[in-house]
PDB file of C-alpha atoms in Angstrom:
ATOM      1  CA  MET A   8     122.632 110.053 144.537  1.00 61.00           C
ATOM      2  CA  ILE A   9     122.418 107.277 142.011  1.00 77.00           C
ATOM      3  CA  GLN A  10     122.347 108.320 138.331  1.00 85.00           C
ATOM      4  CA  SER A  11     122.628 106.665 134.976  1.00 89.00           C
ATOM      5  CA  THR A  12     124.498 108.130 132.074  1.00 91.00           C
ATOM      6  CA  TYR A  13     123.790 107.565 128.399  1.00 92.00           C
ATOM      7  CA  LYS A  14     126.343 108.973 125.922  1.00 89.00           C
ATOM      8  CA  TYR A  15     125.730 110.331 122.549  1.00 90.00           C
ATOM      9  CA  ARG A  16     127.574 109.026 119.557  1.00 88.00           C
ATOM     10  CA  PHE A  17     127.786 110.547 116.083  1.00 89.00           C
ATOM     11  CA  ASP A  18     127.077 108.232 113.135  1.00 88.00           C
ATOM     12  CA  ARG A  19     128.572 108.509 109.687  1.00 90.00           C
ATOM     13  CA  ARG A  20     125.596 110.490 108.394  1.00 90.00           C
ATOM     14  CA  THR A  21     125.873 113.156 111.122  1.00 90.00           C
ATOM     15  CA  ILE A  22     129.643 113.450 110.459  1.00 92.00           C
ATOM     16  CA  TYR A  23     129.022 113.766 106.787  1.00 92.00           C
ATOM     17  CA  TRP A  24     126.430 116.523 107.056  1.00 90.00           C
ATOM     18  CA  SER A  25     128.606 118.339 109.680  1.00 90.00           C
ATOM     19  CA  LEU A  26     131.518 118.489 107.282  1.00 92.00           C
ATOM     20  CA  VAL A  27     129.125 119.614 104.479  1.00 92.00           C
ATOM     21  CA  HIS A  28     127.904 122.513 106.637  1.00 88.00           C
ATOM     22  CA  LEU A  29     131.352 123.585 107.566  1.00 87.00           C
ATOM     23  CA  GLY A  30     132.522 123.309 103.967  1.00 90.00           C
ATOM     24  CA  VAL A  31     129.666 125.603 102.829  1.00 88.00           C
ATOM     25  CA  PHE A  32     130.281 128.125 105.624  1.00 83.00           C
ATOM     26  CA  VAL A  33     134.035 128.269 104.695  1.00 85.00           C
ATOM     27  CA  LEU A  34     133.416 128.464 100.961  1.00 87.00           C
ATOM     28  CA  LEU A  35     130.938 131.493 101.381  1.00 82.00           C
ATOM     29  CA  GLY A  36     133.313 133.206 103.759  1.00 77.00           C
ATOM     30  CA  VAL A  37     136.266 132.933 101.340  1.00 81.00           C
ATOM     31  CA  SER A  38     134.149 133.980  98.431  1.00 82.00           C
ATOM     32  CA  LEU A  39     132.861 137.064 100.183  1.00 77.00           C
ATOM     33  CA  TYR A  40     136.388 137.958 101.382  1.00 76.00           C
ATOM     34  CA  VAL A  41     137.755 137.697  97.863  1.00 78.00           C
ATOM     35  CA  LEU A  42     134.879 139.482  96.176  1.00 76.00           C
ATOM     36  CA  TYR A  43     134.339 142.179  98.819  1.00 73.00           C
ATOM     37  CA  GLU A  44     137.603 142.554 100.558  1.00 67.00           C
ATOM     38  CA  GLY A  45     137.264 144.890 103.454  1.00 62.00           C
ATOM     39  CA  GLY A  46     133.668 145.476 102.610  1.00 69.00           C
ATOM     40  CA  TYR A  47     130.538 145.639 104.938  1.00 76.00           C
ATOM     41  CA  LEU A  48     128.950 142.516 103.432  1.00 75.00           C
ATOM     42  CA  SER A  49     131.925 140.187 104.227  1.00 74.00           C
ATOM     43  CA  ALA A  50     132.256 141.521 107.722  1.00 77.00           C
ATOM     44  CA  TRP A  51     128.443 141.077 108.277  1.00 81.00           C
ATOM     45  CA  PHE A  52     128.553 137.546 106.956  1.00 78.00           C
ATOM     46  CA  THR A  53     131.505 136.578 108.988  1.00 79.00           C
ATOM     47  CA  SER A  54     129.891 137.808 112.146  1.00 83.00           C
ATOM     48  CA  PHE A  55     126.565 136.125 111.267  1.00 82.00           C
ATOM     49  CA  VAL A  56     128.226 132.728 110.583  1.00 80.00           C
ATOM     50  CA  GLY A  57     130.212 132.947 113.771  1.00 82.00           C
ATOM     51  CA  ALA A  58     127.145 133.772 115.813  1.00 85.00           C
ATOM     52  CA  LEU A  59     125.165 130.972 114.165  1.00 81.00           C
ATOM     53  CA  ILE A  60     127.948 128.328 114.830  1.00 81.00           C
ATOM     54  CA  ALA A  61     128.228 129.442 118.480  1.00 83.00           C
ATOM     55  CA  LEU A  62     124.389 129.422 118.983  1.00 81.00           C
ATOM     56  CA  MET A  63     124.125 125.949 117.477  1.00 82.00           C
ATOM     57  CA  ALA A  64     127.011 124.677 119.496  1.00 80.00           C
ATOM     58  CA  LEU A  65     125.142 125.562 122.604  1.00 83.00           C
ATOM     59  CA  SER A  66     122.647 122.914 121.883  1.00 84.00           C
ATOM     60  CA  ILE A  67     124.857 120.117 120.562  1.00 88.00           C
ATOM     61  CA  PRO A  68     123.853 117.205 122.821  1.00 90.00           C
ATOM     62  CA  ARG A  69     126.545 115.435 124.780  1.00 90.00           C
ATOM     63  CA  LYS A  70     124.872 112.959 127.036  1.00 92.00           C
ATOM     64  CA  ILE A  71     121.686 111.963 128.924  1.00 94.00           C
ATOM     65  CA  VAL A  72     121.753 111.770 132.634  1.00 94.00           C
ATOM     66  CA  VAL A  73     118.924 110.045 134.645  1.00 94.00           C
ATOM     67  CA  THR A  74     118.655 110.635 138.357  1.00 92.00           C
ATOM     68  CA  GLU A  75     116.086 109.615 140.858  1.00 90.00           C
ATOM     69  CA  GLN A  76     114.292 112.886 140.377  1.00 92.00           C
ATOM     70  CA  THR A  77     114.998 114.202 136.901  1.00 93.00           C
ATOM     71  CA  LEU A  78     115.915 113.428 133.354  1.00 94.00           C
ATOM     72  CA  GLN A  79     118.656 115.751 132.023  1.00 94.00           C
ATOM     73  CA  VAL A  80     119.786 116.257 128.391  1.00 94.00           C
ATOM     74  CA  ARG A  81     123.167 117.916 128.736  1.00 92.00           C
ATOM     75  CA  CYS A  82     124.502 119.776 125.799  1.00 90.00           C
ATOM     76  CA  LEU A  83     127.734 121.697 125.388  1.00 84.00           C
ATOM     77  CA  LEU A  84     126.509 124.855 127.219  1.00 83.00           C
ATOM     78  CA  ASP A  85     122.901 124.035 127.963  1.00 84.00           C
ATOM     79  CA  ILE A  86     120.692 121.581 129.962  1.00 89.00           C
ATOM     80  CA  THR A  87     117.265 120.482 129.273  1.00 90.00           C
ATOM     81  CA  GLU A  88     115.588 119.012 132.307  1.00 92.00           C
ATOM     82  CA  ILE A  89     112.277 117.093 132.993  1.00 93.00           C
ATOM     83  CA  ARG A  90     111.089 115.776 136.256  1.00 94.00           C
ATOM     84  CA  ARG A  91     110.524 112.066 136.333  1.00 92.00           C
ATOM     85  CA  ASP A  92     107.163 112.368 138.123  1.00 91.00           C
ATOM     86  CA  GLU A  93     105.868 114.495 135.301  1.00 93.00           C
ATOM     87  CA  ILE A  94     106.753 111.903 132.623  1.00 94.00           C
ATOM     88  CA  ALA A  95     103.489 110.286 131.129  1.00 93.00           C
ATOM     89  CA  SER A  96     104.973 107.781 128.711  1.00 93.00           C
ATOM     90  CA  VAL A  97     108.335 106.736 127.198  1.00 95.00           C
ATOM     91  CA  ARG A  98     108.365 104.787 123.929  1.00 94.00           C
ATOM     92  CA  ARG A  99     110.757 103.640 121.234  1.00 93.00           C
ATOM     93  CA  VAL A 100     110.005 105.341 117.903  1.00 92.00           C
ATOM     94  CA  ASP A 101     110.644 104.014 114.438  1.00 90.00           C
ATOM     95  CA  THR A 102     112.715 106.120 112.139  1.00 89.00           C
ATOM     96  CA  ARG A 103     109.891 106.150 109.643  1.00 89.00           C
ATOM     97  CA  ARG A 104     107.695 108.080 111.937  1.00 89.00           C
ATOM     98  CA  MET A 105     110.365 110.867 112.040  1.00 89.00           C
ATOM     99  CA  LYS A 106     109.971 111.754 108.340  1.00 87.00           C
ATOM    100  CA  GLY A 107     107.543 114.656 108.894  1.00 88.00           C
ATOM    101  CA  PHE A 108     109.841 116.559 111.344  1.00 93.00           C
ATOM    102  CA  ILE A 109     111.084 119.866 110.012  1.00 92.00           C
ATOM    103  CA  PRO A 110     113.426 122.187 112.094  1.00 91.00           C
ATOM    104  CA  ILE A 111     112.120 125.592 112.869  1.00 90.00           C
ATOM    105  CA  PHE A 112     114.793 126.762 115.285  1.00 86.00           C
ATOM    106  CA  GLY A 113     117.676 124.371 115.677  1.00 84.00           C
ATOM    107  CA  GLY A 114     120.311 122.317 113.911  1.00 86.00           C
ATOM    108  CA  TYR A 115     119.763 119.527 111.382  1.00 89.00           C
ATOM    109  CA  GLY A 116     122.803 117.559 110.668  1.00 87.00           C
ATOM    110  CA  PHE A 117     125.328 120.070 112.048  1.00 88.00           C
ATOM    111  CA  PHE A 118     126.963 117.874 114.753  1.00 88.00           C
ATOM    112  CA  GLY A 119     123.523 116.392 115.444  1.00 90.00           C
ATOM    113  CA  TYR A 120     119.756 117.114 115.328  1.00 92.00           C
ATOM    114  CA  TYR A 121     118.529 119.472 118.066  1.00 92.00           C
ATOM    115  CA  GLY A 122     116.198 122.337 118.760  1.00 90.00           C
ATOM    116  CA  HIS A 123     112.555 122.891 118.080  1.00 93.00           C
ATOM    117  CA  PHE A 124     110.914 120.989 115.254  1.00 95.00           C
ATOM    118  CA  ILE A 125     107.475 120.948 113.835  1.00 94.00           C
ATOM    119  CA  ASP A 126     105.582 117.515 113.494  1.00 93.00           C
ATOM    120  CA  LEU A 127     103.691 117.830 110.229  1.00 91.00           C
ATOM    121  CA  ARG A 128     101.555 114.792 111.022  1.00 88.00           C
ATOM    122  CA  ARG A 129     100.138 116.271 114.273  1.00 87.00           C
ATOM    123  CA  LEU A 130     101.009 119.931 113.440  1.00 89.00           C
ATOM    124  CA  ASP A 131     102.675 120.095 116.818  1.00 91.00           C
ATOM    125  CA  ARG A 132     105.901 121.596 118.062  1.00 93.00           C
ATOM    126  CA  VAL A 133     108.351 119.222 119.563  1.00 94.00           C
ATOM    127  CA  ARG A 134     112.006 119.197 120.777  1.00 94.00           C
ATOM    128  CA  ILE A 135     114.656 116.863 119.533  1.00 94.00           C
ATOM    129  CA  TYR A 136     118.237 116.224 121.012  1.00 94.00           C
ATOM    130  CA  ALA A 137     119.775 113.509 118.891  1.00 93.00           C
ATOM    131  CA  SER A 138     123.360 112.860 117.730  1.00 91.00           C
ATOM    132  CA  LYS A 139     122.044 110.481 114.968  1.00 91.00           C
ATOM    133  CA  TRP A 140     118.829 110.017 113.035  1.00 91.00           C
ATOM    134  CA  SER A 141     118.018 106.586 114.519  1.00 90.00           C
ATOM    135  CA  ASP A 142     117.337 104.873 117.920  1.00 90.00           C
ATOM    136  CA  PHE A 143     114.829 107.557 118.943  1.00 94.00           C
ATOM    137  CA  VAL A 144     112.983 107.514 122.243  1.00 94.00           C
ATOM    138  CA  GLU A 145     109.810 109.580 122.589  1.00 95.00           C
ATOM    139  CA  ILE A 146     109.216 111.069 126.115  1.00 95.00           C
ATOM    140  CA  THR A 147     105.837 112.712 126.676  1.00 94.00           C
ATOM    141  CA  ASP A 148     105.014 114.631 129.848  1.00 91.00           C
ATOM    142  CA  ILE A 149     101.776 115.306 131.549  1.00 91.00           C
ATOM    143  CA  TYR A 150     101.463 118.627 129.642  1.00 90.00           C
ATOM    144  CA  GLU A 151     101.462 116.753 126.212  1.00 90.00           C
ATOM    145  CA  ASP A 152     104.942 118.122 125.450  1.00 92.00           C
ATOM    146  CA  ARG A 153     107.076 115.694 123.591  1.00 94.00           C
ATOM    147  CA  LEU A 154     110.883 115.253 123.688  1.00 95.00           C
ATOM    148  CA  TYR A 155     112.813 113.012 121.385  1.00 96.00           C
ATOM    149  CA  VAL A 156     116.332 111.714 122.259  1.00 95.00           C
ATOM    150  CA  SER A 157     118.589 109.184 120.762  1.00 92.00           C
ATOM    151  CA  CYS A 158     121.185 106.803 122.263  1.00 87.00           C
ATOM    152  CA  ASP A 159     122.664 103.429 121.682  1.00 87.00           C
ATOM    153  CA  GLU A 160     120.942 102.002 124.798  1.00 90.00           C
ATOM    154  CA  ALA A 161     117.427 103.114 123.848  1.00 91.00           C
ATOM    155  CA  ASP A 162     115.833  99.988 125.339  1.00 92.00           C
ATOM    156  CA  ARG A 163     117.542 100.406 128.684  1.00 93.00           C
ATOM    157  CA  LEU A 164     116.497 104.153 128.712  1.00 93.00           C
ATOM    158  CA  VAL A 165     112.855 103.268 128.095  1.00 93.00           C
ATOM    159  CA  ALA A 166     112.903 100.630 130.799  1.00 92.00           C
ATOM    160  CA  GLU A 167     114.395 103.040 133.341  1.00 93.00           C
ATOM    161  CA  LEU A 168     112.100 105.905 132.561  1.00 92.00           C
ATOM    162  CA  THR A 169     108.765 104.100 132.127  1.00 91.00           C
ATOM    163  CA  PRO A 170     106.421 105.340 134.828  1.00 90.00           C
ATOM    164  CA  PRO A 171     105.567 102.864 137.655  1.00 85.00           C
ATOM    165  CA  GLY A 172     101.958 102.734 136.586  1.00 82.00           C
ATOM    166  CA  GLY A 173     102.895 102.084 133.006  1.00 81.00           C
ATOM    167  CA  ASN A 174     102.709 104.371 129.925  1.00 82.00           C
ATOM    168  CA  ARG A 175      99.701 106.572 129.242  1.00 78.00           C
ATOM    169  CA  PRO A 176      97.747 105.220 126.248  1.00 77.00           C
ATOM    170  CA  ASP A 177      99.030 106.675 122.985  1.00 67.00           C
ATOM    171  CA  GLU A 178      96.032 107.845 120.808  1.00 60.00           C
ATOM    172  CA  GLU A 179      98.109 107.829 117.664  1.00 61.00           C
ATOM    173  CA  ALA A 180      99.372 104.274 118.409  1.00 58.00           C
ATOM    174  CA  GLU A 181      95.789 103.140 118.995  1.00 56.00           C
ATOM    175  CA  GLU A 182      94.689 104.773 115.693  1.00 61.00           C
ATOM    176  CA  GLU A 183      97.431 103.041 113.857  1.00 62.00           C
ATOM    177  CA  ALA A 184      96.468  99.701 115.556  1.00 60.00           C
ATOM    178  CA  GLU A 185      92.923 100.231 114.454  1.00 65.00           C
ATOM    179  CA  GLU A 186      94.103 101.095 110.946  1.00 69.00           C
ATOM    180  CA  GLU A 187      96.223  97.974 110.867  1.00 71.00           C
ATOM    181  CA  ALA A 188      93.311  95.839 112.129  1.00 69.00           C
ATOM    182  CA  SER A 189      91.057  97.386 109.491  1.00 74.00           C
ATOM    183  CA  LYS A 190      93.643  96.617 106.706  1.00 78.00           C
ATOM    184  CA  THR A 191      94.011  93.086 107.971  1.00 78.00           C
ATOM    185  CA  ALA A 192      90.220  92.581 107.949  1.00 76.00           C
ATOM    186  CA  GLU A 193      90.061  93.996 104.428  1.00 81.00           C
ATOM    187  CA  ALA A 194      92.794  91.684 103.361  1.00 79.00           C
ATOM    188  CA  VAL A 195      91.034  88.687 104.971  1.00 77.00           C
ATOM    189  CA  ASN A 196      87.782  89.619 103.272  1.00 80.00           C
ATOM    190  CA  ALA A 197      89.499  89.957  99.972  1.00 79.00           C
ATOM    191  CA  VAL A 198      91.070  86.532 100.451  1.00 76.00           C
ATOM    192  CA  ASN A 199      87.750  84.966 101.313  1.00 78.00           C
ATOM    193  CA  ALA A 200      86.037  86.726  98.348  1.00 77.00           C
ATOM    194  CA  ALA A 201      88.760  85.312  95.961  1.00 74.00           C
ATOM    195  CA  LYS A 202      88.287  81.853  97.487  1.00 72.00           C
ATOM    196  CA  ALA A 203      84.479  82.065  97.023  1.00 69.00           C
ATOM    197  CA  ALA A 204      84.978  83.320  93.477  1.00 70.00           C
ATOM    198  CA  GLU A 205      87.398  80.398  92.736  1.00 70.00           C
ATOM    199  CA  THR A 206      84.719  77.989  94.216  1.00 67.00           C
ATOM    200  CA  VAL A 207      82.053  79.470  92.099  1.00 61.00           C
ATOM    201  CA  ASN A 208      84.196  79.328  88.986  1.00 67.00           C
ATOM    202  CA  ALA A 209      85.056  75.771  89.807  1.00 62.00           C
ATOM    203  CA  ALA A 210      81.392  74.902  90.098  1.00 61.00           C
ATOM    204  CA  GLU A 211      80.603  76.726  86.831  1.00 68.00           C
ATOM    205  CA  ALA A 212      83.406  74.836  85.191  1.00 63.00           C
ATOM    206  CA  VAL A 213      81.939  71.567  86.453  1.00 56.00           C
ATOM    207  CA  ASN A 214      78.507  72.501  85.359  1.00 65.00           C
ATOM    208  CA  ALA A 215      79.882  73.541  81.953  1.00 62.00           C
ATOM    209  CA  ALA A 216      81.612  70.331  81.613  1.00 59.00           C
ATOM    210  CA  GLU A 217      78.536  68.215  82.648  1.00 61.00           C
ATOM    211  CA  THR A 218      76.416  70.296  80.129  1.00 68.00           C
ATOM    212  CA  ALA A 219      78.947  69.802  77.358  1.00 63.00           C
ATOM    213  CA  GLU A 220      78.867  66.050  78.027  1.00 64.00           C
ATOM    214  CA  GLY A 221      74.986  66.095  77.924  1.00 62.00           C
ATOM    215  CA  ILE A 222      75.167  67.976  74.654  1.00 63.00           C
ATOM    216  CA  GLU A 223      77.502  65.403  73.224  1.00 67.00           C
ATOM    217  CA  GLU A 224      75.245  62.615  74.326  1.00 67.00           C
ATOM    218  CA  VAL A 225      72.235  64.367  72.759  1.00 56.00           C
ATOM    219  CA  ARG A 226      74.263  64.799  69.505  1.00 67.00           C
ATOM    220  CA  GLU A 227      75.185  61.120  69.547  1.00 70.00           C
ATOM    221  CA  LYS A 228      71.602  60.083  70.060  1.00 64.00           C
ATOM    222  CA  ALA A 229      70.399  62.458  67.331  1.00 63.00           C
ATOM    223  CA  GLY A 230      73.100  61.025  65.003  1.00 70.00           C
ATOM    224  CA  GLU A 231      71.832  57.519  65.775  1.00 68.00           C
ATOM    225  CA  ALA A 232      68.232  58.544  65.160  1.00 65.00           C
ATOM    226  CA  ALA A 233      69.201  60.264  61.894  1.00 65.00           C
ATOM    227  CA  GLY A 234      71.076  57.038  60.822  1.00 70.00           C
ATOM    228  CA  ALA A 235      68.045  54.907  61.619  1.00 66.00           C
ATOM    229  CA  ALA A 236      65.741  57.289  59.700  1.00 64.00           C
ATOM    230  CA  GLY A 237      68.131  57.160  56.743  1.00 66.00           C
ATOM    231  CA  GLU A 238      68.041  53.349  56.795  1.00 67.00           C
ATOM    232  CA  VAL A 239      64.159  53.382  56.812  1.00 61.00           C
ATOM    233  CA  ALA A 240      64.093  56.021  53.940  1.00 64.00           C
ATOM    234  CA  GLY A 241      66.473  53.748  51.908  1.00 67.00           C
ATOM    235  CA  ALA A 242      64.393  50.681  52.457  1.00 66.00           C
ATOM    236  CA  ALA A 243      61.200  52.586  51.436  1.00 62.00           C
ATOM    237  CA  SER A 244      62.860  53.958  48.323  1.00 64.00           C
ATOM    238  CA  GLY A 245      64.012  50.436  47.206  1.00 63.00           C
ATOM    239  CA  ALA A 246      60.494  48.995  47.651  1.00 59.00           C
ATOM    240  CA  ALA A 247      59.000  51.944  45.627  1.00 56.00           C
ATOM    241  CA  SER A 248      61.515  51.261  42.705  1.00 58.00           C
ATOM    242  CA  ALA A 249      60.619  47.587  42.530  1.00 54.00           C
ATOM    243  CA  GLY A 250      56.856  48.372  42.227  1.00 50.00           C
ATOM    244  CA  ALA A 251      57.392  50.848  39.510  1.00 49.00           C
ATOM    245  CA  GLY A 252      59.161  48.376  37.126  1.00 48.00           C
ATOM    246  CA  GLY A 253      56.356  45.830  37.106  1.00 47.00           C
ATOM    247  CA  ASP A 254      53.730  48.399  36.040  1.00 46.00           C
ATOM    248  CA  THR A 255      55.818  49.557  32.957  1.00 42.00           C
ATOM    249  CA  ALA A 256      56.132  46.232  31.322  1.00 39.00           C
ATOM    250  CA  LYS A 257      52.386  45.497  30.904  1.00 43.00           C
ATOM    251  CA  PRO A 258      51.528  42.159  29.474  1.00 42.00           C
ATOM    252  CA  GLY A 259      49.533  42.232  26.143  1.00 42.00           C
ATOM    253  CA  ALA A 260      50.755  45.571  25.010  1.00 40.00           C
ATOM    254  CA  GLY A 261      52.593  44.094  22.166  1.00 41.00           C
ATOM    255  CA  GLY A 262      49.317  42.256  21.148  1.00 41.00           C
ATOM    256  CA  ASP A 263      47.428  45.542  21.275  1.00 43.00           C
ATOM    257  CA  THR A 264      49.955  47.249  19.002  1.00 40.00           C
ATOM    258  CA  ALA A 265      49.979  44.547  16.472  1.00 39.00           C
ATOM    259  CA  LYS A 266      46.375  44.438  15.612  1.00 42.00           C
ATOM    260  CA  PRO A 267      45.060  41.014  14.289  1.00 42.00           C
ATOM    261  CA  GLY A 268      43.922  41.025  10.630  1.00 43.00           C
ATOM    262  CA  THR A 269      45.945  44.002   9.470  1.00 44.00           C
ATOM    263  CA  GLY A 270      48.385  41.773   7.578  1.00 47.00           C
ATOM    264  CA  GLY A 271      45.453  40.033   5.558  1.00 51.00           C
ATOM    265  CA  ARG A 272      43.986  43.283   4.341  1.00 57.00           C
ATOM    266  CA  ALA A 273      47.225  44.528   3.043  1.00 54.00           C
ATOM    267  CA  GLY A 274      47.625  41.324   1.083  1.00 55.00           C
ATOM    268  CA  ARG A 275      44.280  41.586  -0.598  1.00 57.00           C
ATOM    269  CA  LYS A 276      45.015  45.164  -1.543  1.00 56.00           C
ATOM    270  CA  ALA A 277      48.215  44.151  -3.313  1.00 56.00           C
ATOM    271  CA  GLN A 278      46.495  41.256  -5.279  1.00 58.00           C
ATOM    272  CA  LYS A 279      43.919  43.727  -6.621  1.00 58.00           C
ATOM    273  CA  ARG A 280      46.782  46.108  -7.739  1.00 61.00           C
ATOM    274  CA  ARG A 281      48.457  43.319  -9.585  1.00 57.00           C
ATOM    275  CA  LYS A 282      45.125  42.188 -11.256  1.00 55.00           C
ATOM    276  CA  GLN A 283      44.336  45.720 -12.505  1.00 53.00           C
ATOM    277  CA  GLY A 284      47.810  46.072 -13.883  1.00 52.00           C
ATOM    278  CA  SER A 285      47.520  42.908 -15.927  1.00 45.00           C
TER     279      SER A 285
END
């Protein structure tokens, strides 16, 4: 029987969180042993931690085995199996889409990520068997159950498990594609509106410039007209001043003032006064 094997590999993040979990368990165990030596609480906690580690170890993934009939996720002491003819779609999944996954019964970082998780985006329960939080492959069966695995050769795994007739359409992917198309259309409309606004502003600027030039021309013509009117008014004022000077110096006025005969009468009066005095 021909089969393909895909091995799991821990990354630095998984190793780091595994050491953190072990450190916390050891610290709590030592603290309880020191504080409650020989007590019921320390014994209960030691038993609980031991059972928890053993239970989690059952589901630590080791490798993925693909045969002609099945897909097997082999853990330390457990095997999860899916029939290949029941696989509806197999896709690569970006790490950003895995942010809303919360463990409800399984391990998160303790030698991997495995067990039952809840997808907050779809409010659906899924299973995850990964040794690192990257290179995810989503496997959906005909019953709408989803399984997520991770491996270094994710593309080869997708190519091998893809159904002969192709993947079933993913409604979420279609919705995301529609959202992307809508956002693209909105962006294009915004760019077109900005270009139209720039064109209108440019036209308004040209019209304003032309209007300003027309106003300047009107002002120049008004100034020229005002200058011509000033010249005409100055010429009229000079002509009026010349006519007024001729009327003031009237000929014969001095003759009227100095009345003829006035000097003879005064002389005769003076002669009479002298005669009477003598």
